[in-house]
Coordinates of N, CA and C and ligand atoms in Angstrom, one line a residue:
M1 N 0.8 -1.2 0.0 CA 0.0 0.0 0.0 C 0.9 1.3 0.0
K2 N 0.5 2.2 -0.8 CA 1.3 3.4 -0.9 C 1.1 4.3 0.4
S3 N 2.3 4.8 0.9 CA 2.2 5.6 2.1 C 1.6 6.9 1.9
T4 N 0.7 7.3 2.7 CA 0.0 8.6 2.6 C 0.7 9.7 3.5
R5 N 1.8 9.2 4.2 CA 2.5 10.1 5.1 C 3.2 11.2 4.3
K6 N 3.0 12.5 4.7 CA 3.7 13.6 4.0 C 5.2 13.5 4.1
F7 N 5.6 13.2 5.3 CA 7.0 13.1 5.6 C 7.4 11.6 5.9
P8 N 8.2 11.0 5.0 CA 8.6 9.6 5.3 C 9.4 9.5 6.6
R9 N 9.3 8.3 7.2 CA 10.0 8.0 8.5 C 11.5 8.6 8.4
G10 N 11.9 9.2 9.4 CA 13.3 9.7 9.5 C 13.4 11.1 8.9
R11 N 12.4 11.6 8.2 CA 12.6 12.9 7.6 C 12.0 13.9 8.6
I12 N 12.5 13.9 9.8 CA 12.0 14.8 10.8 C 13.2 15.4 11.5
A13 N 13.2 16.7 11.9 CA 14.2 17.3 12.7 C 13.6 17.7 14.0
F14 N 14.3 17.3 15.1 CA 13.9 17.7 16.4 C 14.6 19.0 16.8
F15 N 13.8 20.1 16.9 CA 14.4 21.4 17.2 C 14.2 21.8 18.7
V16 N 15.3 21.8 19.4 CA 15.3 22.2 20.8 C 15.3 23.7 20.9
T17 N 14.2 24.3 21.3 CA 14.2 25.8 21.5 C 13.1 26.2 22.4
S18 N 13.2 27.4 23.0 CA 12.2 27.9 23.8 C 11.5 29.0 23.1
N19 N 11.9 29.2 21.8 CA 11.4 30.4 21.1 C 10.5 30.0 19.9
I20 N 9.2 30.2 20.1 CA 8.2 29.7 19.1 C 8.4 30.4 17.8
H21 N 8.9 31.7 17.8 CA 9.1 32.4 16.5 C 10.2 31.7 15.7
K22 N 11.3 31.4 16.3 CA 12.3 30.7 15.6 C 11.8 29.4 15.0
F23 N 11.0 28.7 15.9 CA 10.5 27.4 15.4 C 9.6 27.6 14.2
N24 N 8.8 28.6 14.2 CA 7.9 28.8 13.0 C 8.7 29.1 11.8
E25 N 9.7 29.9 11.9 CA 10.6 30.2 10.8 C 11.2 28.9 10.3
A26 N 11.8 28.2 11.2 CA 12.5 26.9 10.8 C 11.6 25.9 10.2
R27 N 10.4 25.8 10.7 CA 9.4 24.8 10.2 C 9.1 24.9 8.8
R28 N 9.0 26.2 8.3 CA 8.7 26.4 6.9 C 9.8 26.1 6.0
I29 N 11.0 26.5 6.4 CA 12.2 26.3 5.6 C 12.5 24.8 5.4
L30 N 12.4 24.0 6.6 CA 12.7 22.6 6.5 C 11.6 21.9 5.7
A31 N 10.3 22.3 5.9 CA 9.2 21.6 5.2 C 9.4 21.8 3.6
K32 N 10.0 22.9 3.2 CA 10.2 23.1 1.7 C 11.2 22.0 1.2
H33 N 12.0 21.5 2.1 CA 13.0 20.4 1.7 C 12.5 19.1 2.2
G34 N 11.2 18.9 2.5 CA 10.6 17.6 2.8 C 11.0 17.1 4.2
V35 N 11.4 18.0 5.1 CA 11.7 17.6 6.5 C 10.7 18.3 7.4
A36 N 10.0 17.5 8.2 CA 9.1 18.0 9.2 C 9.9 18.4 10.5
T37 N 9.4 19.4 11.2 CA 10.1 19.9 12.4 C 9.3 19.7 13.6
A38 N 9.9 19.1 14.6 CA 9.2 18.9 15.9 C 9.8 19.8 16.9
L39 N 9.0 20.5 17.7 CA 9.5 21.4 18.7 C 9.8 20.6 20.0
L40 N 11.0 20.6 20.5 CA 11.3 19.9 21.8 C 11.7 21.0 22.8
K41 N 11.1 20.9 24.0 CA 11.5 21.8 25.1 C 12.3 20.9 26.0
V42 N 13.6 21.3 26.1 CA 14.5 20.5 27.0 C 15.2 21.6 27.9
E43 N 15.3 21.3 29.2 CA 16.0 22.2 30.1 C 17.5 22.1 29.8
T44 N 18.1 23.2 29.4 CA 19.6 23.1 29.2 C 20.1 24.4 29.9
V45 N 21.4 24.3 30.2 CA 22.1 25.5 30.8 C 22.8 26.2 29.7
E46 N 22.4 27.4 29.3 CA 23.1 28.1 28.2 C 24.4 28.7 28.8
I47 N 25.5 28.3 28.3 CA 26.8 28.8 28.8 C 27.0 30.3 28.3
Q48 N 27.8 31.0 28.9 CA 28.2 32.4 28.4 C 29.5 32.2 27.7
D49 N 29.6 32.7 26.5 CA 30.9 32.5 25.8 C 30.9 33.6 24.7
D50 N 32.1 34.0 24.2 CA 32.2 34.9 23.1 C 31.9 34.3 21.8
S51 N 31.8 33.0 21.7 CA 31.5 32.3 20.5 C 30.1 31.7 20.5
I52 N 29.3 32.1 19.5 CA 27.9 31.5 19.5 C 28.0 30.1 19.0
E53 N 29.1 29.7 18.2 CA 29.2 28.3 17.8 C 29.5 27.5 19.1
K54 N 30.3 27.9 20.0 CA 30.6 27.2 21.2 C 29.3 27.0 22.0
I55 N 28.5 28.1 22.1 CA 27.3 28.0 22.9 C 26.3 27.0 22.3
A56 N 26.2 27.1 20.9 CA 25.2 26.2 20.2 C 25.7 24.7 20.4
K57 N 27.0 24.5 20.2 CA 27.5 23.1 20.4 C 27.3 22.5 21.8
T58 N 27.6 23.3 22.8 CA 27.4 22.9 24.2 C 26.0 22.6 24.5
T59 N 25.1 23.5 24.0 CA 23.6 23.2 24.3 C 23.2 22.0 23.5
A60 N 23.6 21.8 22.3 CA 23.2 20.7 21.5 C 23.6 19.4 22.1
A61 N 24.9 19.3 22.6 CA 25.4 18.1 23.2 C 24.6 17.7 24.4
E62 N 24.3 18.8 25.2 CA 23.6 18.5 26.5 C 22.1 18.0 26.1
A63 N 21.5 18.7 25.2 CA 20.1 18.3 24.8 C 20.0 16.9 24.2
A64 N 21.0 16.6 23.3 CA 21.0 15.3 22.7 C 21.1 14.2 23.7
K65 N 22.0 14.4 24.7 CA 22.2 13.4 25.8 C 21.0 13.3 26.6
K66 N 20.3 14.4 26.9 CA 19.2 14.4 27.8 C 18.0 13.7 27.2
C67 N 17.8 13.9 25.9 CA 16.6 13.3 25.3 C 16.9 12.1 24.4
S68 N 18.2 11.6 24.3 CA 18.6 10.5 23.6 C 18.0 10.5 22.1
L69 N 18.1 11.6 21.5 CA 17.6 11.8 20.1 C 18.6 12.7 19.4
P70 N 18.7 12.5 18.0 CA 19.4 13.5 17.2 C 18.6 14.8 17.2
I71 N 19.2 15.9 17.6 CA 18.5 17.1 17.7 C 19.3 18.3 17.0
I72 N 18.5 19.4 16.8 CA 19.2 20.6 16.4 C 18.9 21.7 17.4
V73 N 19.9 22.6 17.6 CA 19.6 23.9 18.3 C 20.1 25.0 17.4
E74 N 19.6 26.2 17.5 CA 20.0 27.3 16.7 C 20.3 28.4 17.7
D75 N 21.5 29.0 17.5 CA 21.8 30.2 18.4 C 22.1 31.3 17.5
A76 N 21.6 32.5 17.8 CA 21.8 33.7 16.9 C 22.2 34.9 17.8
G77 N 22.8 35.8 17.2 CA 23.2 37.1 17.9 C 23.2 38.2 16.9
L78 N 23.0 39.4 17.4 CA 23.1 40.7 16.6 C 24.4 41.3 16.9
F79 N 25.2 41.5 15.9 CA 26.5 42.1 16.0 C 26.5 43.5 15.4
I80 N 26.7 44.5 16.2 CA 26.7 45.9 15.7 C 28.1 46.5 15.6
E81 N 28.5 46.9 14.4 CA 29.9 47.2 14.2 C 30.4 48.4 15.0
A82 N 29.5 49.5 15.1 CA 30.0 50.6 15.9 C 30.1 50.3 17.4
L83 N 29.5 49.2 17.8 CA 29.7 48.8 19.2 C 30.6 47.6 19.4
N84 N 31.5 47.5 18.4 CA 32.5 46.4 18.4 C 31.9 45.0 18.6
G85 N 30.7 44.8 17.9 CA 30.1 43.5 17.9 C 29.1 43.3 19.0
F86 N 28.9 44.2 19.9 CA 27.9 44.1 21.0 C 26.5 44.2 20.3
P87 N 25.5 43.4 20.8 CA 25.5 42.5 21.9 C 26.0 41.1 21.6
G88 N 26.1 40.7 20.3 CA 26.7 39.5 19.9 C 26.1 38.3 20.7
P89 N 27.0 37.5 21.3 CA 26.6 36.3 22.0 C 25.7 36.6 23.3
Y90 N 25.7 37.9 23.6 CA 24.9 38.3 24.8 C 23.6 38.9 24.4
S91 N 23.1 38.6 23.2 CA 21.9 39.2 22.7 C 20.7 38.9 23.5
S92 N 20.6 37.7 24.0 CA 19.4 37.3 24.8 C 19.3 38.2 26.0
Y93 N 20.4 38.3 26.8 CA 20.4 39.1 28.0 C 20.2 40.6 27.7
V94 N 20.8 41.1 26.7 CA 20.7 42.5 26.3 C 19.2 42.8 25.9
Y95 N 18.6 41.9 25.2 CA 17.2 42.1 24.8 C 16.3 42.1 26.0
R96 N 16.6 41.2 26.9 CA 15.7 41.1 28.1 C 16.0 42.4 29.1
T97 N 17.1 43.0 29.0 CA 17.4 44.1 29.9 C 17.2 45.4 29.3
I98 N 18.0 45.8 28.3 CA 17.8 47.2 27.7 C 16.9 47.2 26.5
G99 N 16.7 46.0 25.8 CA 15.8 45.9 24.7 C 16.2 46.7 23.5
T100 N 15.2 46.8 22.6 CA 15.5 47.6 21.3 C 15.7 49.1 21.6
K101 N 14.9 49.5 22.6 CA 15.0 51.0 23.0 C 16.4 51.3 23.5
G102 N 17.0 50.4 24.3 CA 18.3 50.6 24.8 C 19.4 50.6 23.7
I103 N 19.2 49.8 22.7 CA 20.1 49.7 21.6 C 20.0 51.0 20.8
L104 N 18.8 51.5 20.6 CA 18.6 52.7 19.8 C 19.3 53.9 20.6
K105 N 19.2 53.9 21.9 CA 19.8 54.9 22.7 C 21.3 54.9 22.6
L106 N 21.9 53.7 22.6 CA 23.3 53.5 22.5 C 23.8 54.0 21.1
M107 N 22.9 53.9 20.1 CA 23.3 54.2 18.7 C 22.9 55.7 18.4
K108 N 22.3 56.4 19.3 CA 21.9 57.8 19.1 C 23.1 58.6 18.6
N109 N 22.9 59.4 17.6 CA 24.0 60.2 17.0 C 25.1 59.4 16.3
T110 N 24.9 58.1 16.1 CA 25.9 57.3 15.4 C 25.5 57.1 14.0
K111 N 26.4 57.6 13.1 CA 26.1 57.5 11.6 C 26.3 56.1 11.1
K112 N 27.4 55.5 11.6 CA 27.8 54.2 11.1 C 26.9 53.1 11.8
R113 N 25.9 52.6 11.0 CA 24.9 51.8 11.6 C 24.9 50.3 11.2
D114 N 26.0 49.9 10.5 CA 26.2 48.6 10.0 C 26.1 47.5 11.1
A115 N 25.4 46.5 10.8 CA 25.2 45.4 11.8 C 24.9 44.1 11.0
Y116 N 25.0 43.0 11.7 CA 24.6 41.7 11.1 C 24.1 40.7 12.1
F117 N 23.3 39.9 11.7 CA 22.9 38.7 12.5 C 23.7 37.5 12.1
H118 N 24.2 36.8 13.1 CA 24.9 35.6 12.8 C 24.2 34.4 13.5
S119 N 23.9 33.4 12.7 CA 23.2 32.3 13.2 C 24.0 31.0 13.1
V120 N 23.9 30.1 14.1 CA 24.6 28.8 14.0 C 23.6 27.7 14.4
V121 N 23.5 26.8 13.5 CA 22.7 25.6 13.8 C 23.7 24.5 14.2
A122 N 23.5 23.9 15.4 CA 24.3 22.7 15.8 C 23.4 21.5 15.8
F123 N 23.8 20.5 15.0 CA 23.2 19.2 15.0 C 23.9 18.2 15.9
C124 N 23.3 17.5 16.7 CA 24.0 16.6 17.6 C 23.2 15.3 17.8
S125 N 23.8 14.1 17.7 CA 23.1 12.9 18.0 C 23.8 12.4 19.2
P126 N 23.1 11.5 20.0 CA 23.8 11.0 21.2 C 25.1 10.3 20.9
K127 N 25.3 9.8 19.6 CA 26.5 9.0 19.3 C 27.6 9.8 18.6
E128 N 27.2 11.0 18.2 CA 28.2 11.8 17.4 C 28.4 13.2 18.0
P129 N 29.6 13.8 17.8 CA 29.8 15.1 18.2 C 29.0 16.1 17.4
P130 N 28.8 17.3 17.9 CA 28.0 18.3 17.2 C 28.6 18.7 15.9
K131 N 27.7 19.0 14.9 CA 28.2 19.5 13.6 C 27.5 20.8 13.4
C132 N 28.3 21.8 12.9 CA 27.7 23.2 12.9 C 27.6 23.8 11.5
F133 N 26.6 24.6 11.3 CA 26.3 25.3 10.0 C 26.1 26.8 10.4
H134 N 26.6 27.7 9.5 CA 26.5 29.1 9.8 C 25.8 29.9 8.7
G135 N 25.2 31.0 9.1 CA 24.5 31.9 8.2 C 24.6 33.3 8.7
K136 N 24.6 34.3 7.8 CA 24.6 35.7 8.2 C 23.6 36.5 7.4
A137 N 23.1 37.6 8.1 CA 22.3 38.6 7.3 C 22.9 39.9 7.6
K138 N 23.4 40.6 6.6 CA 24.0 41.9 6.8 C 22.9 42.9 6.7
G139 N 23.1 44.1 7.4 CA 22.1 45.1 7.3 C 22.5 46.3 8.1
K140 N 21.5 47.0 8.6 CA 21.9 48.2 9.5 C 20.8 48.4 10.6
I141 N 21.2 49.1 11.6 CA 20.3 49.4 12.7 C 19.5 50.6 12.2
S142 N 18.1 50.5 12.3 CA 17.3 51.6 11.8 C 17.3 52.8 12.8
L143 N 16.9 53.9 12.4 CA 16.9 55.1 13.3 C 15.8 55.0 14.4
E144 N 14.7 54.3 14.0 CA 13.7 54.0 15.0 C 13.1 52.7 14.8
A145 N 12.4 52.2 15.8 CA 11.7 50.9 15.7 C 10.6 50.9 14.7
Q146 N 10.5 50.0 13.8 CA 9.5 49.9 12.7 C 9.0 48.5 12.6
G147 N 7.6 48.4 12.6 CA 7.0 47.1 12.3 C 6.6 46.4 13.6
S148 N 5.7 45.4 13.5 CA 5.2 44.7 14.7 C 5.3 43.2 14.5
R149 N 5.9 42.7 13.4 CA 6.0 41.3 13.2 C 7.3 40.8 13.9
G150 N 7.4 39.4 13.8 CA 8.7 38.9 14.2 C 8.9 38.9 15.7
F151 N 10.2 39.0 16.1 CA 10.5 39.0 17.6 C 11.9 39.7 17.8
G152 N 12.3 39.8 19.1 CA 13.6 40.3 19.4 C 13.9 41.6 18.8
F153 N 15.1 41.7 18.1 CA 15.6 42.9 17.5 C 15.0 43.2 16.1
D154 N 14.0 42.4 15.7 CA 13.5 42.6 14.3 C 13.0 44.0 14.0
P155 N 12.4 44.7 15.0 CA 11.9 46.1 14.6 C 13.0 47.1 14.4
I156 N 14.3 46.8 14.7 CA 15.4 47.8 14.5 C 16.4 47.3 13.5
F157 N 16.2 46.1 12.9 CA 17.2 45.6 11.9 C 16.6 45.7 10.5
E158 N 17.4 46.4 9.6 CA 17.0 46.5 8.2 C 18.0 45.7 7.4
P159 N 17.6 44.5 7.0 CA 18.6 43.7 6.2 C 18.9 44.3 4.9
S160 N 20.1 44.2 4.4 CA 20.5 44.8 3.1 C 19.7 44.3 2.0
A161 N 19.2 43.1 2.1 CA 18.5 42.5 1.0 C 17.0 42.8 1.1
G162 N 16.6 43.6 2.0 CA 15.2 43.8 2.2 C 14.6 45.2 1.9
G163 N 15.3 45.9 1.0 CA 14.9 47.3 0.7 C 15.1 48.1 1.9
D164 N 14.2 49.0 2.3 CA 14.4 49.7 3.6 C 13.4 49.2 4.7
K165 N 12.9 48.0 4.5 CA 12.1 47.4 5.5 C 12.9 46.8 6.6
T166 N 12.4 46.9 7.9 CA 13.0 46.1 8.9 C 12.4 44.7 8.9
F167 N 13.1 43.7 9.6 CA 12.6 42.4 9.6 C 11.1 42.4 10.2
A168 N 10.8 43.3 11.1 CA 9.5 43.3 11.7 C 8.4 43.9 10.8
E169 N 8.8 44.4 9.6 CA 7.9 44.9 8.6 C 7.7 43.8 7.6
M170 N 8.3 42.7 7.7 CA 8.3 41.7 6.7 C 7.3 40.6 7.1
T171 N 6.7 39.9 6.1 CA 6.0 38.6 6.5 C 7.1 37.6 6.8
L172 N 6.6 36.5 7.3 CA 7.5 35.4 7.7 C 8.2 34.9 6.4
V173 N 7.5 34.8 5.3 CA 8.0 34.4 4.0 C 9.1 35.3 3.6
E174 N 8.9 36.6 3.7 CA 9.9 37.6 3.3 C 11.1 37.5 4.1
K175 N 10.9 37.4 5.5 CA 12.1 37.3 6.3 C 12.9 36.0 6.0
N176 N 12.2 35.0 5.7 CA 12.9 33.7 5.4 C 13.6 33.8 4.1
N177 N 13.3 34.8 3.2 CA 14.0 34.9 2.0 C 15.4 35.5 2.2
C178 N 15.6 36.2 3.3 CA 16.8 36.9 3.4 C 17.5 36.8 4.8
S179 N 16.9 35.9 5.7 CA 17.4 35.9 7.1 C 18.7 35.0 7.3
H180 N 19.4 35.4 8.3 CA 20.5 34.6 8.8 C 20.1 33.1 9.1
R181 N 18.9 33.0 9.8 CA 18.5 31.7 10.2 C 18.1 30.8 9.0
A182 N 17.5 31.5 8.0 CA 17.1 30.7 6.7 C 18.4 30.2 6.0
E183 N 19.4 31.0 5.9 CA 20.7 30.6 5.3 C 21.2 29.4 6.0
T184 N 21.3 29.5 7.3 CA 21.9 28.4 8.1 C 21.1 27.1 8.0
L185 N 19.7 27.3 8.1 CA 18.9 26.1 8.0 C 18.9 25.4 6.6
R186 N 19.1 26.2 5.6 CA 19.1 25.6 4.2 C 20.4 24.8 4.1
K187 N 21.5 25.3 4.7 CA 22.8 24.5 4.6 C 22.6 23.3 5.4
F188 N 22.0 23.4 6.6 CA 21.8 22.2 7.4 C 20.9 21.2 6.7
V189 N 19.8 21.6 6.2 CA 18.8 20.6 5.6 C 19.4 19.9 4.4
R190 N 20.2 20.6 3.6 CA 20.9 20.0 2.4 C 21.8 18.8 2.9
W191 N 22.6 19.1 4.0 CA 23.4 18.1 4.6 C 22.6 17.0 5.2
Y192 N 21.6 17.3 5.9 CA 20.7 16.4 6.7 C 20.1 15.4 5.7
T193 N 19.5 15.9 4.6 CA 18.8 15.0 3.7 C 19.8 14.1 3.0
S194 N 21.0 14.6 2.7 CA 21.9 13.7 2.0 C 22.5 12.8 3.0
A195 N 22.7 13.2 4.2 CA 23.3 12.2 5.2 C 22.3 11.1 5.5
F196 N 21.0 11.5 5.4 CA 19.9 10.5 5.6 C 20.0 9.4 4.6
K197 N 20.1 9.9 3.3 CA 20.1 8.9 2.2 C 21.3 8.0 2.3
R198 N 22.5 8.6 2.7 CA 23.7 7.7 2.8 C 23.5 6.7 3.9
R199 N 22.9 7.0 5.0 CA 22.8 6.1 6.1 C 21.8 5.0 6.1
F200 N 20.6 5.3 5.4 CA 19.5 4.4 5.4 C 19.2 3.8 4.1
Ligands
LIG301 P1 16.5 29.5 22.3 O1 15.7 28.8 23.3 O2 16.4 28.8 21.0 O3 18.0 29.7 22.7 P2 16.4 32.4 22.4 O4 15.3 33.4 22.1 O5 17.2 32.5 23.7 O6 15.9 30.9 22.1 P3 19.0 33.0 20.9 O7 19.7 32.7 22.2 O8 19.4 32.3 19.7 O9 17.4 32.6 21.1 O10 18.8 34.5 20.6 C1 19.3 35.5 21.4 C2 18.5 36.8 21.2 O11 18.9 37.3 19.9 C3 17.0 36.6 21.1 O12 16.5 36.6 22.4 C4 16.6 37.7 20.3 O13 16.4 38.9 21.1 C5 17.7 37.9 19.4 N1 17.5 37.3 18.1 C6 17.9 36.1 17.6 N2 17.5 35.8 16.4 C7 16.7 36.9 16.0 C8 16.0 37.3 14.9 O14 15.9 36.4 13.8 N3 15.4 38.4 14.9 C9 15.4 39.3 15.9 N4 16.1 39.0 17.0 C10 16.8 37.8 17.1

């Protein structure tokens, strides 16, 4: 009998995150490549480090061990050139404390507004060390917050590939056409689907 399952067995990625917006962005990208995404909530301790790759790898290894499954985590940060890369790996803390308003205040009277988002996906299975994929979205910090979609620093980030719209003024599909996360996940899913074919 022909299978009616949309996603064949094994074509599923377990995404460990506490952020539903990230999950929704990822779900669409992976589905386009025939991979379903399951949201897993796993208690992990996020280390503080200057490298988002190291943070992603450590979290992925801990989560894979805890749930005995091959999983992915994605870690991202906003790097502002005039602030020497701040908040970078500390984006989560900075968002929770000073937020977008605080960043705009720090950038007041600053003409050089170049910034980028850097995203790392770490894939880890209980038997293998983590494997990482990277993506970047270049752009600038807007003069004021614009738009109400998305999350985090979306209202103050204008990607170079997005005209003069901020991420928060874009639909999810538009953001996925030019975001750091989309670039990283596309690299991951190409590897994941070919690794799957090789192994099974
Ligand atoms: P996890 O549970 O997946 O770790 P998180 O929200 O803590 O979710 P990150 O550590 O990767 O995610 O992100 C750190 C912060 O950077 C996040 O809280 C946002 O404020 C910001 N950020 C990350 N990706 C973003 C994006 O696509 N748009 C806007 N802000 C983003």
